Structures are given as structure tokens and as C-alpha cells.
Coordinates of C-alpha atoms in Angstrom, one line a residue:
X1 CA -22.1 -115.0 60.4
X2 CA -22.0 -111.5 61.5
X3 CA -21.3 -108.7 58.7
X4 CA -18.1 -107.2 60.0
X5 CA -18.6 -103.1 61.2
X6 CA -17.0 -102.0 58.1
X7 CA -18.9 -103.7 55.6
X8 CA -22.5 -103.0 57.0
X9 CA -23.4 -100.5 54.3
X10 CA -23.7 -103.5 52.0
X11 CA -26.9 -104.8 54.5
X12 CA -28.8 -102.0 52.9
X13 CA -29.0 -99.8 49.5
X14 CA -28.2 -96.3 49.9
X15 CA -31.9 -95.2 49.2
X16 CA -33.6 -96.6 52.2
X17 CA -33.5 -95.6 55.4
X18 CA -33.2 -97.7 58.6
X19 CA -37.6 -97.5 58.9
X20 CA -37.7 -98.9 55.2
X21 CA -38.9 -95.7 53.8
X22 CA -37.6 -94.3 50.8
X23 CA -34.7 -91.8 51.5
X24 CA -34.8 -89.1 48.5
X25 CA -31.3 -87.9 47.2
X26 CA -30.8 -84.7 46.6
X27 CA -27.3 -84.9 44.2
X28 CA -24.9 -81.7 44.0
X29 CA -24.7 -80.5 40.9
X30 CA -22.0 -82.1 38.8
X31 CA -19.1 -80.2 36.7
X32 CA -15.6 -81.0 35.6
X33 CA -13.5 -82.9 33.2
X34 CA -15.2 -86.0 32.8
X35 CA -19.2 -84.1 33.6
X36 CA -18.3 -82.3 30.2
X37 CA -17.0 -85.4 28.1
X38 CA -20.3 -87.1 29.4
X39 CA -22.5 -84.1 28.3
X40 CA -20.4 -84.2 24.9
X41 CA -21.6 -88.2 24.7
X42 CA -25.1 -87.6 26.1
X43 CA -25.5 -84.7 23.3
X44 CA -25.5 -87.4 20.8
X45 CA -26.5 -90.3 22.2
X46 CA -29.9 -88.2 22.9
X47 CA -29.8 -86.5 18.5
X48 CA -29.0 -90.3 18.3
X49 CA -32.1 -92.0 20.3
X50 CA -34.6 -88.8 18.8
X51 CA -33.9 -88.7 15.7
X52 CA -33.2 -92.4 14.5
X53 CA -36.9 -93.5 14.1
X54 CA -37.5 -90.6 11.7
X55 CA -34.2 -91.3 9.4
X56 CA -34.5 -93.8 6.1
X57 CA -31.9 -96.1 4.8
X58 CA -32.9 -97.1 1.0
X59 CA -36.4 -96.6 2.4
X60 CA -36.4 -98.6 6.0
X61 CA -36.4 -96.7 9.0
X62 CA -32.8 -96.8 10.8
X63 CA -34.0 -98.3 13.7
X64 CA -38.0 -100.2 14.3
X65 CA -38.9 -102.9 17.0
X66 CA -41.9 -103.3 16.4
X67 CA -43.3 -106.3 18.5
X68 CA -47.3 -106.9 17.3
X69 CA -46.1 -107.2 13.5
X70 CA -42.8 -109.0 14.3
X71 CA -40.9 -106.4 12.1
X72 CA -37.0 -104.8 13.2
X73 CA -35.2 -102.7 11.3
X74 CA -31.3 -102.1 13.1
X75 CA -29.3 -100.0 11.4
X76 CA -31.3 -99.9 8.1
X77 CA -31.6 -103.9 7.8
X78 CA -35.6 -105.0 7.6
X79 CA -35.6 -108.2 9.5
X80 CA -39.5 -110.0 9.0
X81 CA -40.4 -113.3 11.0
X82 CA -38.7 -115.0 8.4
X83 CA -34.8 -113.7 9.9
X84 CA -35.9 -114.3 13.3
X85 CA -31.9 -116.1 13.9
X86 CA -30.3 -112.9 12.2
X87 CA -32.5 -110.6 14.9
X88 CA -31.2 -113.3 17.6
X89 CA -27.8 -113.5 16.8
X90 CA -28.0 -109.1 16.5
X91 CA -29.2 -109.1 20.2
X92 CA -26.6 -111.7 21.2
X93 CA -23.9 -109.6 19.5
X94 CA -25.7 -106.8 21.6
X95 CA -25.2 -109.0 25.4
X96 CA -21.6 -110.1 24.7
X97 CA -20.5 -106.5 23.6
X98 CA -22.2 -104.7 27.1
X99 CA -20.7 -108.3 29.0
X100 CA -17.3 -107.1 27.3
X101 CA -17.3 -104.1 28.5
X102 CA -18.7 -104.7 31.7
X103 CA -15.6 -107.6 32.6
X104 CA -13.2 -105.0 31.4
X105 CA -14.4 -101.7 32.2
X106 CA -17.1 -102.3 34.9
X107 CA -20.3 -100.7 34.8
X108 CA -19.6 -97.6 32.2
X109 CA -22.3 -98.6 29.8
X110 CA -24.7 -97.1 32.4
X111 CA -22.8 -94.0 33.2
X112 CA -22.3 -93.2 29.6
X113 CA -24.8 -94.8 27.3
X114 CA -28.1 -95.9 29.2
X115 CA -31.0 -94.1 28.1
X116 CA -32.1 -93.8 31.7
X117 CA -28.9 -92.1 33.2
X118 CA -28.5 -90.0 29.7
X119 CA -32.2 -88.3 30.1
X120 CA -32.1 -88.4 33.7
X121 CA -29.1 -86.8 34.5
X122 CA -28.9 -85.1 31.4
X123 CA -32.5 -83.7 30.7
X124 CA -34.3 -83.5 33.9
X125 CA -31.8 -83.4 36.1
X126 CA -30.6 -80.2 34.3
X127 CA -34.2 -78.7 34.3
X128 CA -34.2 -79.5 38.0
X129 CA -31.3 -77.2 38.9
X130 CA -32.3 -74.7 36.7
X131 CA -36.0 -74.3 38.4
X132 CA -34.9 -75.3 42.1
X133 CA -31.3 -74.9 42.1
X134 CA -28.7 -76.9 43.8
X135 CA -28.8 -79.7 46.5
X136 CA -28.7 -76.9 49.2
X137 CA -31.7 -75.2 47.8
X138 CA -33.8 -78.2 47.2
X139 CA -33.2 -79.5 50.2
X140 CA -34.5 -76.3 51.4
X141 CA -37.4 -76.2 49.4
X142 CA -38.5 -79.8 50.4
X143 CA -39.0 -79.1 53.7
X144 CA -40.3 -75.2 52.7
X145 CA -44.5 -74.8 53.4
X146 CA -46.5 -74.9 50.4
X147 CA -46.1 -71.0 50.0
X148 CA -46.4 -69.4 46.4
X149 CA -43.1 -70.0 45.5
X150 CA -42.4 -73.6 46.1
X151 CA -46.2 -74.0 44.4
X152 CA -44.6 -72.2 41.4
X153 CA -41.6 -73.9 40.9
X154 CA -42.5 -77.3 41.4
X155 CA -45.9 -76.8 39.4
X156 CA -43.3 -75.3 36.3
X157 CA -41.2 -78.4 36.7
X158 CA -44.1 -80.4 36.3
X159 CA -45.5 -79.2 33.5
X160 CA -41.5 -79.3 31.9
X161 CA -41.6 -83.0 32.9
X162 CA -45.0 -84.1 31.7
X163 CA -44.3 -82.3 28.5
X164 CA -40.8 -83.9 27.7
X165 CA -41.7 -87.3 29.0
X166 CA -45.1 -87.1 26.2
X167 CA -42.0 -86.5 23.3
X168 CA -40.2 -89.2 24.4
X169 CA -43.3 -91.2 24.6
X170 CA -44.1 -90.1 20.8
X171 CA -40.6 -91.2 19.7
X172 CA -41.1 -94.2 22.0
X173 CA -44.0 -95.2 19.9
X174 CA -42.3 -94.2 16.4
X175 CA -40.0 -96.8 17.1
X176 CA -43.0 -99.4 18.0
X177 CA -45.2 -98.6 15.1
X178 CA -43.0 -96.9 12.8
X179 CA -42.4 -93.2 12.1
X180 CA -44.7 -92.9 9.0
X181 CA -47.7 -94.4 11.1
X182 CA -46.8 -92.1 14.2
X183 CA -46.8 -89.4 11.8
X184 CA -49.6 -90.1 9.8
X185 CA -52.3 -90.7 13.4
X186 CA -51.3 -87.4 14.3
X187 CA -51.9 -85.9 11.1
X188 CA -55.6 -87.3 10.9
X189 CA -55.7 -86.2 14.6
X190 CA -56.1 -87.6 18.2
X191 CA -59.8 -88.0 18.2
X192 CA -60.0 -90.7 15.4
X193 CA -57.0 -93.1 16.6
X194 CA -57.9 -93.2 20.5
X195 CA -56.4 -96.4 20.9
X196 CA -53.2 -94.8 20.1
X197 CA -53.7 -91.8 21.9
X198 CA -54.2 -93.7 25.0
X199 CA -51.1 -95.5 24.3
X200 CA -49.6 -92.4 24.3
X201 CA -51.0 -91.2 28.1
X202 CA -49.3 -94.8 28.9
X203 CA -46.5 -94.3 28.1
X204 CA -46.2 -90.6 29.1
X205 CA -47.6 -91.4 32.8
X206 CA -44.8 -94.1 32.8
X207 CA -42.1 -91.9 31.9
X208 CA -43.1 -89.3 34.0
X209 CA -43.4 -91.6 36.5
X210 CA -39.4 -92.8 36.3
X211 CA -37.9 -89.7 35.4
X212 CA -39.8 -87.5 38.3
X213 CA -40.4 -90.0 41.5
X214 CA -38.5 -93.5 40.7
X215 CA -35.6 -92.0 39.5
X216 CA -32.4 -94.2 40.7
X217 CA -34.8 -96.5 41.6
X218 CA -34.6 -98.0 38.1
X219 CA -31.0 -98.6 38.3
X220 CA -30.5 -99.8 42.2
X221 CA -33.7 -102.0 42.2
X222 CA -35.5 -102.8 38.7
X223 CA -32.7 -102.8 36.1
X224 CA -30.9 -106.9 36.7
X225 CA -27.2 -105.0 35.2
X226 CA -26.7 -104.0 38.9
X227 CA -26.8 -107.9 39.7
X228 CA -25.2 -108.5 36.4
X229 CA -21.5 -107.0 37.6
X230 CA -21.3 -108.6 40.4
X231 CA -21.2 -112.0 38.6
X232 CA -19.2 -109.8 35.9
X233 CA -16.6 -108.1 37.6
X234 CA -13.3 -109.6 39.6
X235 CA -9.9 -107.5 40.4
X236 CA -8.8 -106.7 37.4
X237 CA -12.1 -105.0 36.3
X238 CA -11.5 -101.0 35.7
X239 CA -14.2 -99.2 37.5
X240 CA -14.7 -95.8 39.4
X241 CA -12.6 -96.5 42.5
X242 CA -11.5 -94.8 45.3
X243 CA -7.9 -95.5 46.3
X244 CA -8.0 -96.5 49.8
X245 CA -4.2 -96.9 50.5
X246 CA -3.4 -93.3 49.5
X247 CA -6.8 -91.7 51.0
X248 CA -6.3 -93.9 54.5
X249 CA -2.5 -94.7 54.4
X250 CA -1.8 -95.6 58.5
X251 CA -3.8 -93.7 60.5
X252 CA -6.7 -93.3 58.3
X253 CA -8.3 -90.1 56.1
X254 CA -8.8 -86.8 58.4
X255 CA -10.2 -83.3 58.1
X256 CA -7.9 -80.9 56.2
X257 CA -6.0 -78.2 58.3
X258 CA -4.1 -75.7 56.7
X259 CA -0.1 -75.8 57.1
X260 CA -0.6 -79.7 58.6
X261 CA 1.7 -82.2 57.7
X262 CA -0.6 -85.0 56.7
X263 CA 2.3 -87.7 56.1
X264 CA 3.9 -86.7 58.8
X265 CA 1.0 -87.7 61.1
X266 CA 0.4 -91.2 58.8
X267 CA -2.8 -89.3 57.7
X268 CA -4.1 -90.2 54.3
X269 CA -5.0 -87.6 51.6
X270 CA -8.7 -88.0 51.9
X271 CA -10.0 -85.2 54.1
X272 CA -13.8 -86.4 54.6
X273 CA -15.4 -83.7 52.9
X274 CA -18.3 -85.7 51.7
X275 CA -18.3 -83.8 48.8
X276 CA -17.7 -87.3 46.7
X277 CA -21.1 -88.9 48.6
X278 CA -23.6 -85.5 48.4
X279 CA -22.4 -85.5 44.2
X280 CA -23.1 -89.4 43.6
X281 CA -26.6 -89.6 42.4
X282 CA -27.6 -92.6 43.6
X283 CA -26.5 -91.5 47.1
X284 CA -23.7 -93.8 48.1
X285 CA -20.0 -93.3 49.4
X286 CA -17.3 -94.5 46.5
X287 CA -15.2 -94.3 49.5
X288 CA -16.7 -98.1 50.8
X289 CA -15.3 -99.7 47.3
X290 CA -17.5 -101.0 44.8
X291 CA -21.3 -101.3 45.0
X292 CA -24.4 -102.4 43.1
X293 CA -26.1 -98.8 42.7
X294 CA -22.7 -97.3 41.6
X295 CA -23.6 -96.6 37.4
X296 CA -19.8 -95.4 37.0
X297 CA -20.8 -91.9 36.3
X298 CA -17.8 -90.2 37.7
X299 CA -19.2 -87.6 39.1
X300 CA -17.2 -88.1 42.3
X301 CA -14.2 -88.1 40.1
X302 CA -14.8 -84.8 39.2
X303 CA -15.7 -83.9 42.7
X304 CA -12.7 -85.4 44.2
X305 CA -10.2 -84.1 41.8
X306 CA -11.8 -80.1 42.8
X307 CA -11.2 -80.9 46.3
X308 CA -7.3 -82.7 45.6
X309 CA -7.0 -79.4 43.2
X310 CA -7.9 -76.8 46.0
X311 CA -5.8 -78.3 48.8
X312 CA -2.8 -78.9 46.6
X313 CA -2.7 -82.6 46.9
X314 CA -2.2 -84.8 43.6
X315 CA -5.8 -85.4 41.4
X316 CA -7.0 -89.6 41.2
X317 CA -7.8 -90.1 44.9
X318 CA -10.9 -91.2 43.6
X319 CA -10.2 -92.5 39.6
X320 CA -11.0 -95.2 37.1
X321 CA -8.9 -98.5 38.5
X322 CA -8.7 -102.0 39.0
X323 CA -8.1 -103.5 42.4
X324 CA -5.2 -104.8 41.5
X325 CA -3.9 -102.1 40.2
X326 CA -4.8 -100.0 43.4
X327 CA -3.2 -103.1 45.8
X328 CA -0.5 -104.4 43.6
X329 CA 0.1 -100.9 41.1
X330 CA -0.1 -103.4 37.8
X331 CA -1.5 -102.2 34.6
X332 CA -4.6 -103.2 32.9
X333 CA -4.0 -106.7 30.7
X334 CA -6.1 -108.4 28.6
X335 CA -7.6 -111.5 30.5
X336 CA -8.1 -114.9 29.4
X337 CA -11.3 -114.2 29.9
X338 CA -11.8 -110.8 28.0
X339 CA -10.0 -112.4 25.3
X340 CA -12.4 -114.9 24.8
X341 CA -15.4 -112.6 25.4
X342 CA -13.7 -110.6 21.8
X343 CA -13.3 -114.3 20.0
X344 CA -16.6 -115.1 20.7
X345 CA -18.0 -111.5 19.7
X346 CA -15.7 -112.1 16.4
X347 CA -17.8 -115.1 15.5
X348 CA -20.9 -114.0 16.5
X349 CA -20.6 -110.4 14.3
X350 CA -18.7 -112.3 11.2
X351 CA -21.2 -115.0 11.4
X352 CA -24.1 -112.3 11.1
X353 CA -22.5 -110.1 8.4
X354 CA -22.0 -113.5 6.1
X355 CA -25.5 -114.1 6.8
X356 CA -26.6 -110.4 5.8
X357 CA -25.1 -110.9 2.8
X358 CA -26.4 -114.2 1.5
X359 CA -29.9 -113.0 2.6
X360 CA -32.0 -112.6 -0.4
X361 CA -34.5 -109.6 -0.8
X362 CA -37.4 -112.3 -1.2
X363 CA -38.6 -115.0 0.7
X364 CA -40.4 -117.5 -0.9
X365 CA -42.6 -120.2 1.1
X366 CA -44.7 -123.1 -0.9
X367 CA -46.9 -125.4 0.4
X368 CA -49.6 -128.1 -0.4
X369 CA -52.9 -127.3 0.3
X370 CA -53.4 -128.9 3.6
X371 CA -55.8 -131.8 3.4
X372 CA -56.0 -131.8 -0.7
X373 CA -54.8 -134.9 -2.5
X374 CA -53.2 -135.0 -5.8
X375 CA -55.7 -135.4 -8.9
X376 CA -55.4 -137.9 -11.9
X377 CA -56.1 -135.6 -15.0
X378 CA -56.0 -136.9 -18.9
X379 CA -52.9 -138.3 -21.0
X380 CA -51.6 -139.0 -17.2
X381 CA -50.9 -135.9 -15.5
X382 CA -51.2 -135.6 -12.1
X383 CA -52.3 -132.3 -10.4
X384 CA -51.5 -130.7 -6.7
X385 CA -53.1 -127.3 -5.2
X386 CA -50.2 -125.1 -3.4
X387 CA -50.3 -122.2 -1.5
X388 CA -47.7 -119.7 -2.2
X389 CA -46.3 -116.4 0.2
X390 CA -43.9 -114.1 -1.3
X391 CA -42.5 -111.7 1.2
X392 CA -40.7 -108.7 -0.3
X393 CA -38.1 -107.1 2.3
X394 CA -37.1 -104.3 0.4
X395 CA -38.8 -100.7 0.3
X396 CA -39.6 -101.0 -4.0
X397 CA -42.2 -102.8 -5.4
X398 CA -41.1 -106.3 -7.4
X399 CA -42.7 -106.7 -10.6
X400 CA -43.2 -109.2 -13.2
X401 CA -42.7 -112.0 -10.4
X402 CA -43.4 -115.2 -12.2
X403 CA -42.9 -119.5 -11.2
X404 CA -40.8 -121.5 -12.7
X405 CA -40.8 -125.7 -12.4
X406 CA -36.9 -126.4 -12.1
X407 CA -36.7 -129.9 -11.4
X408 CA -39.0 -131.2 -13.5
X409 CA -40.8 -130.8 -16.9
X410 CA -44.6 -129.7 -15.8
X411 CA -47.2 -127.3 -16.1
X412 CA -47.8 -124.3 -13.2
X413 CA -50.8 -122.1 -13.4
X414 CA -51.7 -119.6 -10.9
X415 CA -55.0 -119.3 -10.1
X416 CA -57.0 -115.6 -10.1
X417 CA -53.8 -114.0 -11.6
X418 CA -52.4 -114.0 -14.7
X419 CA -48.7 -115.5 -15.6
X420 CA -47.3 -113.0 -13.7
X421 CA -47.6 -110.7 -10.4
X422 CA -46.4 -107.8 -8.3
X423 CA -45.1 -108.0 -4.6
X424 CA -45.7 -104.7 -2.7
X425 CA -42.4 -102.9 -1.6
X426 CA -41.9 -104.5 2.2
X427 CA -45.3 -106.4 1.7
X428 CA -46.2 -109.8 0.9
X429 CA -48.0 -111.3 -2.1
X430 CA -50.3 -114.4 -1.4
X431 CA -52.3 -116.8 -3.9
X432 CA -52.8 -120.3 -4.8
X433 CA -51.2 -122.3 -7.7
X434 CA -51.6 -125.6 -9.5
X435 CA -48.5 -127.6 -10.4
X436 CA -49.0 -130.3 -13.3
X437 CA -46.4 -133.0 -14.0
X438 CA -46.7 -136.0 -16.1
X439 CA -46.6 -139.1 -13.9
X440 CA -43.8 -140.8 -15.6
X441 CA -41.7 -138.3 -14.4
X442 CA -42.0 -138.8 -10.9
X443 CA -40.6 -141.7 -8.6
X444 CA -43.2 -142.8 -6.0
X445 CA -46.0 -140.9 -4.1
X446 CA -43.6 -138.2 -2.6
X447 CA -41.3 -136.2 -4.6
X448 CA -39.0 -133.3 -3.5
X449 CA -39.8 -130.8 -6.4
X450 CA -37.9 -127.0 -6.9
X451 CA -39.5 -124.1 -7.5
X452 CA -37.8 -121.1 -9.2
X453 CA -38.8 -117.1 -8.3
X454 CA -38.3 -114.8 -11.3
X455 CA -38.4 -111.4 -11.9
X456 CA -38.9 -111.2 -15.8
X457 CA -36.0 -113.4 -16.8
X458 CA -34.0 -113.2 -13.7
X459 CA -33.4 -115.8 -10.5
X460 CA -34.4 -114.2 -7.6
X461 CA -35.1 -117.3 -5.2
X462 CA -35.5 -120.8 -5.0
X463 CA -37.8 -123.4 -2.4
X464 CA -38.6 -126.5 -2.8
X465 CA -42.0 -128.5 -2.0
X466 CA -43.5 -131.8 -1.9
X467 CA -45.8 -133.2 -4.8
X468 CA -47.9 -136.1 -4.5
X469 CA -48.6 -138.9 -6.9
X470 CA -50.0 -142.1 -7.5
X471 CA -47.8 -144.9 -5.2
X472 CA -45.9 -147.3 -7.7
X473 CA -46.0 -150.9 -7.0
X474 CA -42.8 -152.7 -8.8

């Protein structure tokens, strides 16, 4: 089936050219209404993303993922191996909010929030203007010999880039390892924690790498979200649009000449400047309806809505929109299937709250010693070896942590401690115990027995565990 002559662009992303080579883009500079409410946004998104590994909440670091010791902390909340479903149903809370969004707003979580268009456009993109100047310029300076200046300014961008991409390779790693630790390797210095510091070059070559040469690469090829929409979106999505029926209307869009009558002649109001393709940083044209390397950032919004402004035509030829709403002019409605995106995220977030608060600050794990039977002491006691792991998931030391036999009357003695013990703040506490319990008082060769945590005289937690005894024959 051939792709009809209109629709080609789709055979091809707006990066490469017709050889298969990469074609750069060289994006205007952006500015208007919605450029400043972004910068606004991106202003604190970036505080946010710097700053969070280094703040505490009752002593837990704001926000931790780190992978090798299986430990998060979101929002303050330690999560250990133990609340592995509370981190799951987090990060599914996470997918159905951005799949919310995405059905009902398009792709605006990566015009607005995504770390990569936030430092990209917002960081280096910046510093790029500032040292090169505008598209025009850079352009220029692409194709300029490798004279003095264009080895001065793109050897000072350079060193700009390498620098900033090493910070955000540091806070990178804070969030990995934890702030304290990041803080603490460079305190004893580079030399004696080389595995770190070559973690560090990783990570800085990487972001150099993305932020200086792969650029909107990320977004058009690596990142799935692109992909995502398209199984995502449908008519009555609001996205950046460009509204065809007012830019085209009969006789299709034209270039402005002053004193015409552009109605009169069945002319749309678009005038083909280009202005809306040479702002779009990943280097398409709005103007062809919705595509996979549009991130919603508006910029051609902006651009448009200067050009509309200067010609004295109305602003919104290019403006957030649903299909329908350009085809048919109906408002945005909540959809079925919006609604049920919200239900779902309802459950999902009460679901985790209820669980955040019956969590309890220790987690208490008993076991029988693997391979040890039970032992037949005097006066008819029996005897079993556990093992016992006490995991302490808040930032103060617990003291006076003692055992308790709940459900039945027995003897428990800790071996290589005393009666009772201290579990290290956001540490665990390990040891072997003996439980005794006279063999009247158990029913067969398996019984379910409870075990109660204390701190001094106070519950903390409860397990249970298996005893062995002798099997009765009645």
C-alpha cells in the first residue's frame, strides 16, 4: 500500500536525512508566554532534582534508589527488601499517573517535567546560545573553518558541558549511594575510593555524551514514551496542534502580503514562515499533525502566536487541542476511559497510603535453623535453634529489644547476648536463639508458635515460626 504524498514525512523521523545520516538541528531560540511558564517549572523541577538527595525527613534522605542494597527512600518513606509490594505499587501509582496524563493531555510530561528536556533545553541549550548564539549563527559557525574563534567557543562550551554533566553525575550518584556516602568519598578524597571515582567518569562521559551529541536523539529513538502515545492517544487527547481548517481553509496557507485579503482569496491564515519548524527542537513541522518526536514543548506555540501577533491575525493557529475539538469545535470531556484511568489511580494511591500506615517501624523474621532437629532435654522439654533478623527502618537506634513466647508457656534464651539487645537506626540486628517448651504443651511434631518483639515493656511486632517436637502416636 502506497503512503499517500501527504503523509510521507511519517516514512522517516525528522533527524535523518534521505542518505541515513544524522541531520543536526539547529533550534531558534525560544521566548514567549508559555517559554517563560516552562522556565518558571524547569526552575524548580531542576532546585527539585539537585537538591532532594541532600534533604532529610526524620533522618531518611527525601528521595534514594539505591539498586546494589535494595534500599528507596520516596518522599521520606525508607522502603528495605522487606516492602518490596509498597515500592511496586509506588512505581505503579507512578505509570498510571504519566498514562493519565498522557490519554488526556498528550505528551506534556516530556515538555514540562522530563529531566532530559528540563536540562537540555533549559541548561545547555541556554549555555549554547549564550556562547554561539542563535540558529543563524550556529549554523554559521558549523560550517566556519577551525579558525580561533570557532576553537574558542566550542572548546568553552565544552569545558561548560563536561563540568555540569560531572555535577549532575555527583547528584546522580547521591541518589544511588546516598548523599552522606557521596559526601563522605569525597571528603576522604578521590584517590582512596577509585571505584567510585570511576563511576563518576561513567556517568559524566554518559551525560556528556546525551546532553552535547545525542541530544533529541533520546526522545525520538531511545526513550519507548514516544511509542507509548501512539497506543495512548485518540481524538479527544489535548495536545500541541496546529489547526489545519483555519491555517488551510479552501485554497490552502500562503505567504503573507501586506493589504491582501486572505479570505477573500480562500487563503488560510497560516503564511509558511517556517518559523514554527526552525523553533521545534526536535526539528519537525507541527503543521503535518501529531508525531512521535513531538515532546509538547510549545515552543511553536510561542512562535506562532509572534507571527499571528505581528500580522494582526487572531493568536492559537497553532495551540493545545484535541482533534475533535479542531474538526467538530467540542470541548474537552472526561472519557470513559480517563475516568477509569483516575478510579484505578484512586485505589492504587488509597491502597498504598493504608498500607504506609499499618507498616511497622520493625520487621521481624524467625526461622529454624536449617537442617537442626528439635532436642529432648530433662523433666520433658523440648528444645529448637532459630535464627532471628530484626530490621530497624527508622533513622534512631531501638533499644532494650527483647523476645517474648506468646502462644505458649516456654523458655527463650538468646545465645551470645544477654536478655536484651539494640537494633542500629536503619540497620539490622542478627543472632541465634533457643526456644524451650514443655512437650505437653504442644500438639504433634509441627506447631505454629508466636513470637512477640518488645521494646522494654512495649509490642512492637509480632511473627510466628514453626517448632518441632516429638510425633504423638494416639
Amino acid at each position: 500500500m502506497e503512503t499517500p504524498e501527504n503523509e510521507t514525512f511519517r516514512d522517516s523521523i525528522g533527524t535523518i536525512t534521505e542518505e541515513g545520516k544524522r541531520a543536526w538541528v539547529f533550534p531558534k531560540k525560544p521566548s514567549g508566554k508559555f517559554y517563560e511558564y516552562r522556565k518558571y517549572v524547569s526552575y524548580f523541577l531542576l532546585a527539585f532534582l539537585l537538591l532532594s538527595p541532600f534533604i532529610k525527613v526524620n533522618g531518611n534522605q527525601f528521595l534514594m534508589f539505591n539498586v546494589v542494597e535494595r534500599r528507596f527512600n520516596i518522599f521520606g518513606f525508607p522502603f528495605w527488601p522487606q516492602d518490596f509490594h509498597l515500592f511496586v505499587i509506588s512505581m505503579l501509582i507512578g505509570v498510571i499517573f504519566i498514562a493519565l496524563f498522557t490519554v488526556a493531555f498528550g505528551r506534556i510530561f516530556c515538555g514540562w517535567i522530563c529531566p532530559q528536556t528540563i536540562f537540555m533545553e533549559m541548561v545547555f541549550r541556554r549555555i549554547e546560545y549564550w556562547i554561539e548564539g542563535d540558529r543563524n549563527k550556529q549554523r554559521k559557525l558549523d560550517k566556519q573553518k577551525w579558525d580561533a574563534e570557532k576553537i574558542r567557543k566550542k572548546g568553552l562550551k565544552t569545558i561548560i558541558f563536561v563540568l555540569i554533566s560531572f555535577v549532575i553525575a555527583n547528584v546522580f550518584l547521591a541518589y544511588l549511594i546516598s548523599s552522606d556516602k557521596l559526601i563522605q568519598y569525597i571528603s576522604e578524597g578521590p584517590f582512596n575510593n577509585v571505584s567510585t571515582l570511576i563511576s563518576l567518569l561513567i556517568f559524566t562521559a554518559v551525560f556528556y555524551f546525551v546532553f552535547a551529541w545525542f541530544r533529541e536523539q533520546v526522545c525520538i529513538i531511545a526513550c519507548p514514551y514516544g511509542r507509548l502515545q501512539g497506543a495512548l492517544l485518540d481524538t479527544k487527547s489535548i495536545v500541541v496542534a496546529y489547526d489545519h481548517k483555519r491555517g488551510e481553509a479552501e485554497n490552502g496557507k500562503k505567504k503573507f502580503r501586506k493589504n491582501e485579503d486572505r479570505a477573500a482569496l480562500g487563503h488560510g491564515d497560516c503564511i509558511d514562515c517556517m518559523q514554527c519548524v526552525h523553533v521545534c527542537p526536535t526539528g519537525i513541522d507541527i503543521r503535518n499533525g501529531t508525531q512521535l518526536e513531538c515532546v509538547n514543548c510549545t515552543a511553536c506555540i510561542d512562535e506562532c502566536d509572534h507571527i499571528m501577533d505581528s500580522i494582526n491575525l487572531p493568536k492559537g493557529l497553532i495551540r493545545y487541542a484535541s482533534e475533535e475539538n479542531i474538526e467538530n469545535k467540542t470541548p474537552f470531556k472526561l472519557t470513559p476511559r480517563i475516568k477509569g484511568y483516575i478510579a484505578v489511580l484512586a485505589i492504587l494511591t488509597g491502597l498504598l497510603v493504608g498500607m504506609l500506615f499499618l507498616r511497622n517501624d520493625v520487621e521481624a523474621n524467625i526461622l529454624r535453623l536449617p537442617g537442626q532437629l528439635y532436642e529432648h532435654k530433662e523433666n520433658n522439654i523440648i528444645s529448637n535453634v532459630f535464627t532471628y533478623k530484626l530490621v530497624n527502618k527508622t533513622s534512631k537506634d531501638i533499644e532494650d529489644v527483647s523476645f517474648k513466647l506468646m502462644s505458649h508457656k516456654g523458655e527463650l534464651k538468646l545465645v551470645s547476648t544477654g536478655t536484651d539487645f539494640i537494633v542500629p537506626s536503619q540497620g539490622m540486628a542478627e543472632g541465634t536463639l533457643f526456644i524451650e517448651i514443655n512437650n505437653s504443651a504442644l500438639s504433634g511434631d509441627r506447631n505454629k508458635i508466636k513470637i512477640g518483639v518488645f521494646k522494654g515493656d512495649k509490642l512492637i511486632e509480632t511473627t510466628t515460626a514453626n517448632f518441632l517436637g516429638p510425633r504423638s502416636f494416639k
